[in-house]
mmCIF file of C-alpha atoms in Angstrom:
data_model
loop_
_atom_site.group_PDB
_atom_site.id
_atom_site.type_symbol
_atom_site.label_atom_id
_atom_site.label_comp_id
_atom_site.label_asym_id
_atom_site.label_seq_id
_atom_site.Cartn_x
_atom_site.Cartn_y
_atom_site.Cartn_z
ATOM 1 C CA UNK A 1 -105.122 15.907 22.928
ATOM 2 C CA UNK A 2 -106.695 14.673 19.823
ATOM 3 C CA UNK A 3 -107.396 11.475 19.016
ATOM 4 C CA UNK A 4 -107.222 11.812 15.137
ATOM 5 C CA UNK A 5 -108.593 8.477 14.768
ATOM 6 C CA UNK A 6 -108.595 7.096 10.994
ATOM 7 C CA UNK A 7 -111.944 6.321 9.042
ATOM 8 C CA UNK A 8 -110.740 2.544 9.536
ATOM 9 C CA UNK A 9 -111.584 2.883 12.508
ATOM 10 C CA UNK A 10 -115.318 3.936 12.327
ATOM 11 C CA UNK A 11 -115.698 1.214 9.823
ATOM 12 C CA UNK A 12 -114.570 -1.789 12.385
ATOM 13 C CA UNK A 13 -116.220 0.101 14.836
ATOM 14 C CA UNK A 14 -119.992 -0.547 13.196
ATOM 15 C CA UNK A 15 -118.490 -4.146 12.404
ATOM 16 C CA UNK A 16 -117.762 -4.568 16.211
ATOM 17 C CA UNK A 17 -121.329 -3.331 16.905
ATOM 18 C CA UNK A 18 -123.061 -5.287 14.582
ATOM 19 C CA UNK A 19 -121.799 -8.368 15.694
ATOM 20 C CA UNK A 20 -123.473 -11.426 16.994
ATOM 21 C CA UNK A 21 -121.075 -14.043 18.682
ATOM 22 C CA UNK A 22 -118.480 -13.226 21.287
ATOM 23 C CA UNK A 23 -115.774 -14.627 18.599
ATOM 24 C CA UNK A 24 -116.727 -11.833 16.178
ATOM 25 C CA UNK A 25 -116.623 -9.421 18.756
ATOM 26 C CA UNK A 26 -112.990 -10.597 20.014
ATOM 27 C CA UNK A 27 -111.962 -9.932 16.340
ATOM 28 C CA UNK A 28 -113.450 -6.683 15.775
ATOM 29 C CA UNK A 29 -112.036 -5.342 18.968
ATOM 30 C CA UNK A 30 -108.479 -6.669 18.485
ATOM 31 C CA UNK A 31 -108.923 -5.170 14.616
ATOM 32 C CA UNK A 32 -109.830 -1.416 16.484
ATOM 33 C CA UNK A 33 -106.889 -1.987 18.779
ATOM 34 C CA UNK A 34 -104.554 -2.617 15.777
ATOM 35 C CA UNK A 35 -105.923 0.226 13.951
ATOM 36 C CA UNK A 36 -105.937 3.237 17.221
ATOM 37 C CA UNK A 37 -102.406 5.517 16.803
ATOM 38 C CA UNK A 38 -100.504 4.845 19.920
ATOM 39 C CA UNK A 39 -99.804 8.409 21.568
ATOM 40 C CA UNK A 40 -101.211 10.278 24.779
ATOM 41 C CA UNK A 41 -104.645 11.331 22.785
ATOM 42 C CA UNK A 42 -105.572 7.508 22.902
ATOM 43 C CA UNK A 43 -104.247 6.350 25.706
ATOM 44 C CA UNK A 44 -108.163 6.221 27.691
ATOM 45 C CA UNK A 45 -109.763 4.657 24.324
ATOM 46 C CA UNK A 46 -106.821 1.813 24.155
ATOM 47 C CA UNK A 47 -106.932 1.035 27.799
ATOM 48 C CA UNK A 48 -110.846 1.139 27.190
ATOM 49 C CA UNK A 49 -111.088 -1.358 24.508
ATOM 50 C CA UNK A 50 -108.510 -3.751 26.199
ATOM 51 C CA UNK A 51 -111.372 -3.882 29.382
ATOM 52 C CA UNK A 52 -113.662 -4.433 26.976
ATOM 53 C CA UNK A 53 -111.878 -7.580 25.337
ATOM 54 C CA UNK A 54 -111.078 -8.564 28.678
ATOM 55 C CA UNK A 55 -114.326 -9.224 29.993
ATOM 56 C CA UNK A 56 -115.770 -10.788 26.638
ATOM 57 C CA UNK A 57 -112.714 -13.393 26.889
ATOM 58 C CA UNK A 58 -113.384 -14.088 30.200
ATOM 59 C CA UNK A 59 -117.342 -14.842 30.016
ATOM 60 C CA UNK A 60 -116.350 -16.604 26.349
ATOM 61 C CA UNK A 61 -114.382 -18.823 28.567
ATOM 62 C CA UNK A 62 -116.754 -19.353 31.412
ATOM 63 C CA UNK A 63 -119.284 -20.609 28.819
ATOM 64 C CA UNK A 64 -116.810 -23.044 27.440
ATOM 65 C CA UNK A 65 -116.460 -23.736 30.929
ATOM 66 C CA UNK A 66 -120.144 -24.599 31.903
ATOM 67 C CA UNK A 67 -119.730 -28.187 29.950
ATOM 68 C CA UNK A 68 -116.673 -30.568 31.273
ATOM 69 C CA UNK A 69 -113.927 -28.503 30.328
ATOM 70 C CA UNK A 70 -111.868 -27.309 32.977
ATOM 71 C CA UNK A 71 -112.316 -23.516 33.817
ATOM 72 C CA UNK A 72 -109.396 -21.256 33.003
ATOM 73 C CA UNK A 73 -109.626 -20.184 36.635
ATOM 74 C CA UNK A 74 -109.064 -23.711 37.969
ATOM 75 C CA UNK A 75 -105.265 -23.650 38.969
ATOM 76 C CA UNK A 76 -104.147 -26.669 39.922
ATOM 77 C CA UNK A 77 -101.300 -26.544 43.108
ATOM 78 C CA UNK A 78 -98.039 -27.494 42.432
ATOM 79 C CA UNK A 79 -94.207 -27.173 44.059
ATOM 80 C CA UNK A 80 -94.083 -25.844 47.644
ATOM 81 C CA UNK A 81 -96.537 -23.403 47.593
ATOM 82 C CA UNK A 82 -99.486 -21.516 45.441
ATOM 83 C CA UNK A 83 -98.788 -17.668 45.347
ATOM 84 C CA UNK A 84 -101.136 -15.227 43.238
ATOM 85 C CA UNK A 85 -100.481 -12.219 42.174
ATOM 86 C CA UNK A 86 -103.212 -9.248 42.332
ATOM 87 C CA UNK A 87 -103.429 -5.582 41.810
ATOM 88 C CA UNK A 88 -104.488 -2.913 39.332
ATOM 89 C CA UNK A 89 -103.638 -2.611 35.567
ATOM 90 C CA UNK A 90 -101.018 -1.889 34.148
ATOM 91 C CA UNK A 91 -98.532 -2.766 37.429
ATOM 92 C CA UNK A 92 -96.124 -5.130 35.744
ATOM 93 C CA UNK A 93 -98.008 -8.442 37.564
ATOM 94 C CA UNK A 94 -97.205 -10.309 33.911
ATOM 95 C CA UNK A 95 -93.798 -8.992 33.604
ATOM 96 C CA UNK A 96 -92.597 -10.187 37.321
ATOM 97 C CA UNK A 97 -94.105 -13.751 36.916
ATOM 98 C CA UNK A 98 -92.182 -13.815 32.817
ATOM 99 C CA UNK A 99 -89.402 -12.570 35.346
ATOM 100 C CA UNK A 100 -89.401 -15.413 37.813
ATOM 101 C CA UNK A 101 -90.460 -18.293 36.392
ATOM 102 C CA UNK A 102 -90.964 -20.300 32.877
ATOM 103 C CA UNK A 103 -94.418 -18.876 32.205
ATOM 104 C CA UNK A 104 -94.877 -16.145 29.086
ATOM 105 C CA UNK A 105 -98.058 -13.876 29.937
ATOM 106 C CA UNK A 106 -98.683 -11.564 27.404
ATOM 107 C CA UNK A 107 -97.033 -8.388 28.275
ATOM 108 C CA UNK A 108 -97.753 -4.809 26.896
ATOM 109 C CA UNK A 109 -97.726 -1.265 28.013
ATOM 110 C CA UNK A 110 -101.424 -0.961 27.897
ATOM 111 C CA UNK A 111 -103.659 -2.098 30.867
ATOM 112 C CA UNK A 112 -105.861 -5.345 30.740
ATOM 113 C CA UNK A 113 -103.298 -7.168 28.267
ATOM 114 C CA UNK A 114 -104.261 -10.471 31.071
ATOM 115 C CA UNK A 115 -107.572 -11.577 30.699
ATOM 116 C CA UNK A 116 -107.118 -15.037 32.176
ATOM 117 C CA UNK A 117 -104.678 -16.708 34.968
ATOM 118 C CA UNK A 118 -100.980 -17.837 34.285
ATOM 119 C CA UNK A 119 -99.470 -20.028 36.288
ATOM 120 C CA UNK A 120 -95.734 -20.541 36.439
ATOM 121 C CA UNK A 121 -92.909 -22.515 38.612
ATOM 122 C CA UNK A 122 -90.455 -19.982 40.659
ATOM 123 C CA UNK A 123 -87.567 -21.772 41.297
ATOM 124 C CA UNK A 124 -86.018 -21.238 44.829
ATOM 125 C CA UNK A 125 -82.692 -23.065 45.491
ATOM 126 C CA UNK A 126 -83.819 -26.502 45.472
ATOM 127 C CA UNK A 127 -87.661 -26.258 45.611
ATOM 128 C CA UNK A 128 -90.593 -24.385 43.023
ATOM 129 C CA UNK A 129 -92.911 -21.708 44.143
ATOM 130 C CA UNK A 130 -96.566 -21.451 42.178
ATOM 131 C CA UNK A 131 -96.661 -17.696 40.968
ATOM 132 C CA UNK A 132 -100.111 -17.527 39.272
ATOM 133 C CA UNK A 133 -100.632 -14.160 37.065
ATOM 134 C CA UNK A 134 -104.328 -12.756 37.350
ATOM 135 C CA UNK A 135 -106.267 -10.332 35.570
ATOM 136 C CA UNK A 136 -106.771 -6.342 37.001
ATOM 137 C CA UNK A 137 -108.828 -5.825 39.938
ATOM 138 C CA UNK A 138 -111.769 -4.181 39.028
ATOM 139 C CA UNK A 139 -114.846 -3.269 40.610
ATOM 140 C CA UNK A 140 -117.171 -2.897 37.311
ATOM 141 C CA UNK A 141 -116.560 -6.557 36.576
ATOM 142 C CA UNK A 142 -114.708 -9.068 38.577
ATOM 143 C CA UNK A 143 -114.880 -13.219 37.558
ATOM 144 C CA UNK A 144 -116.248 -14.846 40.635
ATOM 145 C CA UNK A 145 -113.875 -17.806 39.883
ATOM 146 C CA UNK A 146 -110.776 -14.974 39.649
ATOM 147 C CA UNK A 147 -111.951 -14.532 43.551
ATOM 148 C CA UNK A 148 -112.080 -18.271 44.194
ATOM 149 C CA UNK A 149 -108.845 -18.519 42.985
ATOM 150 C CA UNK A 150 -107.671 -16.029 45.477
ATOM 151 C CA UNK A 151 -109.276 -17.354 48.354
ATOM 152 C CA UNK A 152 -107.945 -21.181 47.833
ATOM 153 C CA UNK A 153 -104.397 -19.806 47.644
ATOM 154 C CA UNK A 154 -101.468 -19.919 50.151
ATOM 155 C CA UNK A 155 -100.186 -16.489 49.543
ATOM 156 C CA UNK A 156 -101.367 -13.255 48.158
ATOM 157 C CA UNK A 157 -98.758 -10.839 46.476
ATOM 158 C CA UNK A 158 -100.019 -7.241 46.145
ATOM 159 C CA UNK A 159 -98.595 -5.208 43.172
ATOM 160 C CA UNK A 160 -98.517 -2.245 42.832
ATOM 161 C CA UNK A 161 -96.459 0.668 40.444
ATOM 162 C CA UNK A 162 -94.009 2.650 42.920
ATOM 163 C CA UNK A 163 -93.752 5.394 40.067
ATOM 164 C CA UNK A 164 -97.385 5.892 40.171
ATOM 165 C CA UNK A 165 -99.241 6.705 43.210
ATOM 166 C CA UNK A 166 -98.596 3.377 45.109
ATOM 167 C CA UNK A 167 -100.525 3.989 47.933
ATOM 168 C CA UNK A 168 -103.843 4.934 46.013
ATOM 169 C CA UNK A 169 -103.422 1.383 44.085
ATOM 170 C CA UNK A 170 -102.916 -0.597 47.205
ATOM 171 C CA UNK A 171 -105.928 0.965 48.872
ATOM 172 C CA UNK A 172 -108.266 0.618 46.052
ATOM 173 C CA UNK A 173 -106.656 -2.937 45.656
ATOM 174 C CA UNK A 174 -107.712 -3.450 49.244
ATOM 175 C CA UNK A 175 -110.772 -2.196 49.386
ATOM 176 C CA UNK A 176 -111.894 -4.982 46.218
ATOM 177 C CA UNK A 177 -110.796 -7.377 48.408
ATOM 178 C CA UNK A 178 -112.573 -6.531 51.619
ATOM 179 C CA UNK A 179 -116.093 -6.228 49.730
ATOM 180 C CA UNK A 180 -115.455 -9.848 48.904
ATOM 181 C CA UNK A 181 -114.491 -10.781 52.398
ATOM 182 C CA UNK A 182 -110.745 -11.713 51.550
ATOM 183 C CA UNK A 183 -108.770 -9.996 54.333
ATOM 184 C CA UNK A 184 -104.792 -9.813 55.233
ATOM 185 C CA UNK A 185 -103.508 -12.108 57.508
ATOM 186 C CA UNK A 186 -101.330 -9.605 59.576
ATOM 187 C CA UNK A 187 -104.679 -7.935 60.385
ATOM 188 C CA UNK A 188 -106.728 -10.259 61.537
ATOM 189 C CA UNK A 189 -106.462 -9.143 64.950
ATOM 190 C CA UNK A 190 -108.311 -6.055 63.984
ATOM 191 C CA UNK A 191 -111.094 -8.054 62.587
ATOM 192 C CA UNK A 192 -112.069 -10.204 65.284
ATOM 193 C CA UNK A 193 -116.017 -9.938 65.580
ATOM 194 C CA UNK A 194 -116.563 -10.205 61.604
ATOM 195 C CA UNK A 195 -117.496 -13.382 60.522
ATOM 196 C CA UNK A 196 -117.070 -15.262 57.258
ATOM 197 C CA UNK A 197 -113.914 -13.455 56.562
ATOM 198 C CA UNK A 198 -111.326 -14.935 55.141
ATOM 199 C CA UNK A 199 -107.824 -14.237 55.900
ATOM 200 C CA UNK A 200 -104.752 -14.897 53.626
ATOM 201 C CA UNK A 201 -101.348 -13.735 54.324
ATOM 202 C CA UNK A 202 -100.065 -11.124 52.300
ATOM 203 C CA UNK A 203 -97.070 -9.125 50.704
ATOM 204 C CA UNK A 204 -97.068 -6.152 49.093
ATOM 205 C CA UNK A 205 -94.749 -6.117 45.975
ATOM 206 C CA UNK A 206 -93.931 -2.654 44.971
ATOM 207 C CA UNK A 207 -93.139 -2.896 41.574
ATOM 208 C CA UNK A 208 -91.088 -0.755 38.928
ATOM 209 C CA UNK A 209 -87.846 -0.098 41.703
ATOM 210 C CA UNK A 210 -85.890 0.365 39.071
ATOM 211 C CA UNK A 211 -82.478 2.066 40.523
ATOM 212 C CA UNK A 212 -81.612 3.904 43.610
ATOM 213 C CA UNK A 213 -83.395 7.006 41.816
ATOM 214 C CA UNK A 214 -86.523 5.485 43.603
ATOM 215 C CA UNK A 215 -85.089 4.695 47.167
ATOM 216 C CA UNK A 216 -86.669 8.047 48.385
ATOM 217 C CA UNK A 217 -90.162 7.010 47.239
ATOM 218 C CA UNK A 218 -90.276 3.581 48.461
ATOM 219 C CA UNK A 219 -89.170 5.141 52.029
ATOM 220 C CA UNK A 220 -92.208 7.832 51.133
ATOM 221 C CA UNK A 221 -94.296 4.788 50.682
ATOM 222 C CA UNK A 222 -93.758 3.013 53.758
ATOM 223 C CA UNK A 223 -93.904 5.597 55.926
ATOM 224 C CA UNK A 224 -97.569 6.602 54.549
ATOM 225 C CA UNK A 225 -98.725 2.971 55.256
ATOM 226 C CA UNK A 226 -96.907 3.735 58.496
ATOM 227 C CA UNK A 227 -95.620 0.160 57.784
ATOM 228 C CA UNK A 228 -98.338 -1.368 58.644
ATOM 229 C CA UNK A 229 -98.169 -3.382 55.515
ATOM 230 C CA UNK A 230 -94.914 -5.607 54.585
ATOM 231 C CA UNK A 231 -93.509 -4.379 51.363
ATOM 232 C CA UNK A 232 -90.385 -5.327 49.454
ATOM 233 C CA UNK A 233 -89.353 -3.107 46.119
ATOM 234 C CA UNK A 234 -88.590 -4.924 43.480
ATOM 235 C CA UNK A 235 -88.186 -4.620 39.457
ATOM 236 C CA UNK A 236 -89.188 -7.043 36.945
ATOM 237 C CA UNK A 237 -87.208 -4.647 34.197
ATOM 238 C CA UNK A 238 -83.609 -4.668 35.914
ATOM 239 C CA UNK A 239 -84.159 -8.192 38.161
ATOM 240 C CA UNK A 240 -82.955 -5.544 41.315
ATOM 241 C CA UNK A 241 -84.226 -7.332 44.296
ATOM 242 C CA UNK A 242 -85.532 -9.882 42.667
ATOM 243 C CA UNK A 243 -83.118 -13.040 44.718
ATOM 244 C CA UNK A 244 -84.059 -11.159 47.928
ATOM 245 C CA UNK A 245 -88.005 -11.417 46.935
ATOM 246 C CA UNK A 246 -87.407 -14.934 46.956
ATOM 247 C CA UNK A 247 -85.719 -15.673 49.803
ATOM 248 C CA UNK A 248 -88.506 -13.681 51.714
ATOM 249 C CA UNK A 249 -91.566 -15.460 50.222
ATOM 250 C CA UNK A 250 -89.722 -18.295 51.145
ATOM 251 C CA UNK A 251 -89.688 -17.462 54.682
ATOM 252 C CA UNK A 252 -93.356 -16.484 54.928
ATOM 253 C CA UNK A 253 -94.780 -18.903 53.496
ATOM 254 C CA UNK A 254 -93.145 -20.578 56.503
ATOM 255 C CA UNK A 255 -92.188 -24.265 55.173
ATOM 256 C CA UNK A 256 -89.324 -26.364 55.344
ATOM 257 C CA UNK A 257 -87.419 -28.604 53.281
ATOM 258 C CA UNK A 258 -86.874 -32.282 54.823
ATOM 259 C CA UNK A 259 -84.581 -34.961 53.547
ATOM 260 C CA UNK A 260 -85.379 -38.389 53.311
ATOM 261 C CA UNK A 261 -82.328 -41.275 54.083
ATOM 262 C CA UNK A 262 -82.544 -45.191 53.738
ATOM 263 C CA UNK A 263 -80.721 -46.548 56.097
ATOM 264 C CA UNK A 264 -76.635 -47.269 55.004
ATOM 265 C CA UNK A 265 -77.949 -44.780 52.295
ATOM 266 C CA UNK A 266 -77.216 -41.406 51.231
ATOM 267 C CA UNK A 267 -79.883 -38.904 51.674
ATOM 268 C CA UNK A 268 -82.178 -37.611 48.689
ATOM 269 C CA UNK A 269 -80.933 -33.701 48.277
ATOM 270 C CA UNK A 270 -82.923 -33.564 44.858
ATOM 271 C CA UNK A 271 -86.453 -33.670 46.259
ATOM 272 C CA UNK A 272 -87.207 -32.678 49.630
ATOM 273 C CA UNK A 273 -90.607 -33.128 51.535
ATOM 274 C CA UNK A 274 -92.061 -30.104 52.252
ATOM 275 C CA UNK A 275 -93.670 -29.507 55.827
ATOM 276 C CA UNK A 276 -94.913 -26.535 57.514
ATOM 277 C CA UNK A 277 -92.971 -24.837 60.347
ATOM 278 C CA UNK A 278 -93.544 -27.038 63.446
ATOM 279 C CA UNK A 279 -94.294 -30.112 61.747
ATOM 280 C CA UNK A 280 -92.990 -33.247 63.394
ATOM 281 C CA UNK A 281 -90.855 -36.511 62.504
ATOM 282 C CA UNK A 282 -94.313 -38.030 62.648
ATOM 283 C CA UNK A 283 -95.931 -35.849 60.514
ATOM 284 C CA UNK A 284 -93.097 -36.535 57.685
ATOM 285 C CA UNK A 285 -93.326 -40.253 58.106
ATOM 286 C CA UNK A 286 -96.944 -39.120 56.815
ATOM 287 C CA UNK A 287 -95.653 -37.648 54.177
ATOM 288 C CA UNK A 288 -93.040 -40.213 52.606
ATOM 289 C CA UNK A 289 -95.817 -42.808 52.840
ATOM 290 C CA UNK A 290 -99.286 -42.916 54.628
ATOM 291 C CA UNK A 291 -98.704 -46.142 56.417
ATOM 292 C CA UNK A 292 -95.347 -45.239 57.667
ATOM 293 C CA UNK A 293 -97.326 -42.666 60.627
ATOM 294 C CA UNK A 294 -98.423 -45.392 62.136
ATOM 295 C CA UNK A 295 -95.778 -47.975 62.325
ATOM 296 C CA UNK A 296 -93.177 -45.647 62.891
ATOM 297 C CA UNK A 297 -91.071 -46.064 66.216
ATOM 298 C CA UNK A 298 -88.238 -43.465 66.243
ATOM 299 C CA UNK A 299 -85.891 -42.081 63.312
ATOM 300 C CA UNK A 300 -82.303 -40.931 63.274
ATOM 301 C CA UNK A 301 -81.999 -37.414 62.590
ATOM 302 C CA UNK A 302 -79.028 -34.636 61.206
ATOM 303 C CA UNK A 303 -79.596 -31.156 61.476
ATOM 304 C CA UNK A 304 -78.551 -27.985 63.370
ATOM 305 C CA UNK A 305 -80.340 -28.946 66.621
ATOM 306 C CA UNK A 306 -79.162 -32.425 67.049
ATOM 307 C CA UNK A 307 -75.807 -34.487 67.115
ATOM 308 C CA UNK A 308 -75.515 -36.182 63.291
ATOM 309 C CA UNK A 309 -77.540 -39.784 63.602
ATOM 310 C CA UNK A 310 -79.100 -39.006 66.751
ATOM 311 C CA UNK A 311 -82.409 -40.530 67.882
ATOM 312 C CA UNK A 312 -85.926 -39.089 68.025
ATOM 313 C CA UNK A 313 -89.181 -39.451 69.059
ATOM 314 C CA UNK A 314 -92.039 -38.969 66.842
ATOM 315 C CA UNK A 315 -93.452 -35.441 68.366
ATOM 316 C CA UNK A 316 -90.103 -34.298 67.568
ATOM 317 C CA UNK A 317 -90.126 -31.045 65.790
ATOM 318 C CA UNK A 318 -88.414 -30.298 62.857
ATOM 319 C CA UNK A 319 -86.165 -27.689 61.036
ATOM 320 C CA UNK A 320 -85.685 -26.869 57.343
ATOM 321 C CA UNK A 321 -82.961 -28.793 56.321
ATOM 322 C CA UNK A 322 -82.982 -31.808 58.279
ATOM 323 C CA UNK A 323 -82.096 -35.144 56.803
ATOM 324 C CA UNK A 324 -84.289 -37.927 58.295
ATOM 325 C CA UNK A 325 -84.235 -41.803 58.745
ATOM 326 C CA UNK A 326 -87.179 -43.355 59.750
ATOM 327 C CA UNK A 327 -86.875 -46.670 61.747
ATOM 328 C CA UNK A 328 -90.336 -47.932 61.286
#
């Protein structure tokens, strides 16, 4: 098909090429991207220029970056957990985080709208999540600090676009990751004499689920990943799955919510500590105060396992949703 392209076009094209700074070059291309007809024709030459603007954003901002301003890549953590998401273009990463949480990426229907990360707070019952939006995986340019980013987080969702060959996008996604040593968790066994990987457990998000229309091809899916990977489908257009997504993230990130009590007190349900699976009483005394490790000598504890008020040692180990009074 055609592309038909106006002579405005060819005019902000020479402007674009005779510029100097990476300001005027931002300008020119988001002038060409205003002025290309959207239809099939110019599909390659929109998703072309985004790239392009991408990467000139993204070493704009690592300059800014070299000085004492913070790089755009440096996520602080927050809430009970950091969770990125990765992938290819174009599979709806920015629409699922504007989905779950307060953040607003910028979110169109051509690829490499994210040039930069997004952080926002998922909120799961009574506790955040960190869902941090990323820019494309690509293998002719990738930010070194987009991969540090990866690598310091505690969970790696995998999009991908269950209307459009799934399985190519997660192994492509994959195979970006490997070169740079970042590695599933739930292989690790497989991986055993390699050194310097790093391993990061992972989910794959299969994005786009949209109504039961697409049960058969998530089952397709699965089956040709012989479920090796685990995989929930979701859609960030309908919110269909969406509650369950978060409920299972919640799981495998494997933490727990403890409550703190005073004593002749009711307990704090507002803010809970939050301790990995298999921490114990002493390792929340820890957490409510540094000193309180040390002098603590048992605590009273309510929960599932225990009779309400009854006393615990310190090695004691603890379950989500146990209210705890330390006798220090």
């Amino acid at each position: 098909m055609a592309t038909n392209l106006p002579p405005e076009y060819f005019e902000a094209d020479k402007r674009y090429r005779a510029a100097k700074t990476p300001g005027e070059k931002i300008s020119c291309i988001e002038e060409l991207l205003r002025i290309v007809p959207k239809h099939k024709g110019t599909d390659k030459l929109r998703a072309g220029l985004r790239k392009r603007l991408s990467k000139i954003k993204i070493t704009a901002q690592a300059k800014k970056g070299t000085g004492k301003r913070e790089s755009a890549f440096r996520i602080e953590k927050e809430g009970a957990g950091q969770v990125v998401l990765v992938g290819p273009a174009n599979v709806g990463k920015s629409a699922l985080v504007s989905a779950l949480t307060n953040a607003t990426p910028e979110i169109a229907d051509f690829p490499y709208t994210t040039w930069k990360p997004t952080p926002g707070m998922m909120p799961m019952e009574n506790i955040q999540i960190q869902l941090v939006d990323t820019p494309p995986l690509n293998r002719d340019f990738m930010e070194s600090e987009l991969l540090d980013l990866i690598r310091r987080s505690d969970y790696i969702l995998l999009v991908v676009d269950l209307q459009t060959d799934p399985v190519h996008q997660l192994e492509e996604s994959f195979a970006i990751l490997q070169e740079h040593r970042i590695m599933p968790d739930h292989l690790k066994e497989l991986f055993t004499e390699q050194r310097g990987l790093i391993f990061i457990p992972f989910l794959v998000l299969t994005n786009k689920f949209d109504n039961d229309n697409f049960d058969e091809n998530f089952e397709i899916f699965c089956e040709l990943l012989e479920n090796d990977w685990p995989s929930i489908p979701v859609s960030a257009t309908t919110g269909r799955n969406l509650e369950q997504f978060k409920r299972m993230l919640f799981d495998r990130l494997e933490i727990i919510r403890v409550y703190s009590k005073a004593p002749g007190k009711h307990p704090d349900f507002k803010e809970p500590f939050i301790l990995k699976k298999g921490d114990t009483v002493e390792g929340f005394a820890g957490k409510v105060h540094q000193d309180f490790a040390k002098k603590l000598k048992t605590a009273r504890l309510w929960g599932t396992a225990v009779f309400d008020g009854q006393l615990v040692q310190r090695d004691h180990v603890l379950s989500d949703g146990d209210i705890v009074e330390l006798q220090i």
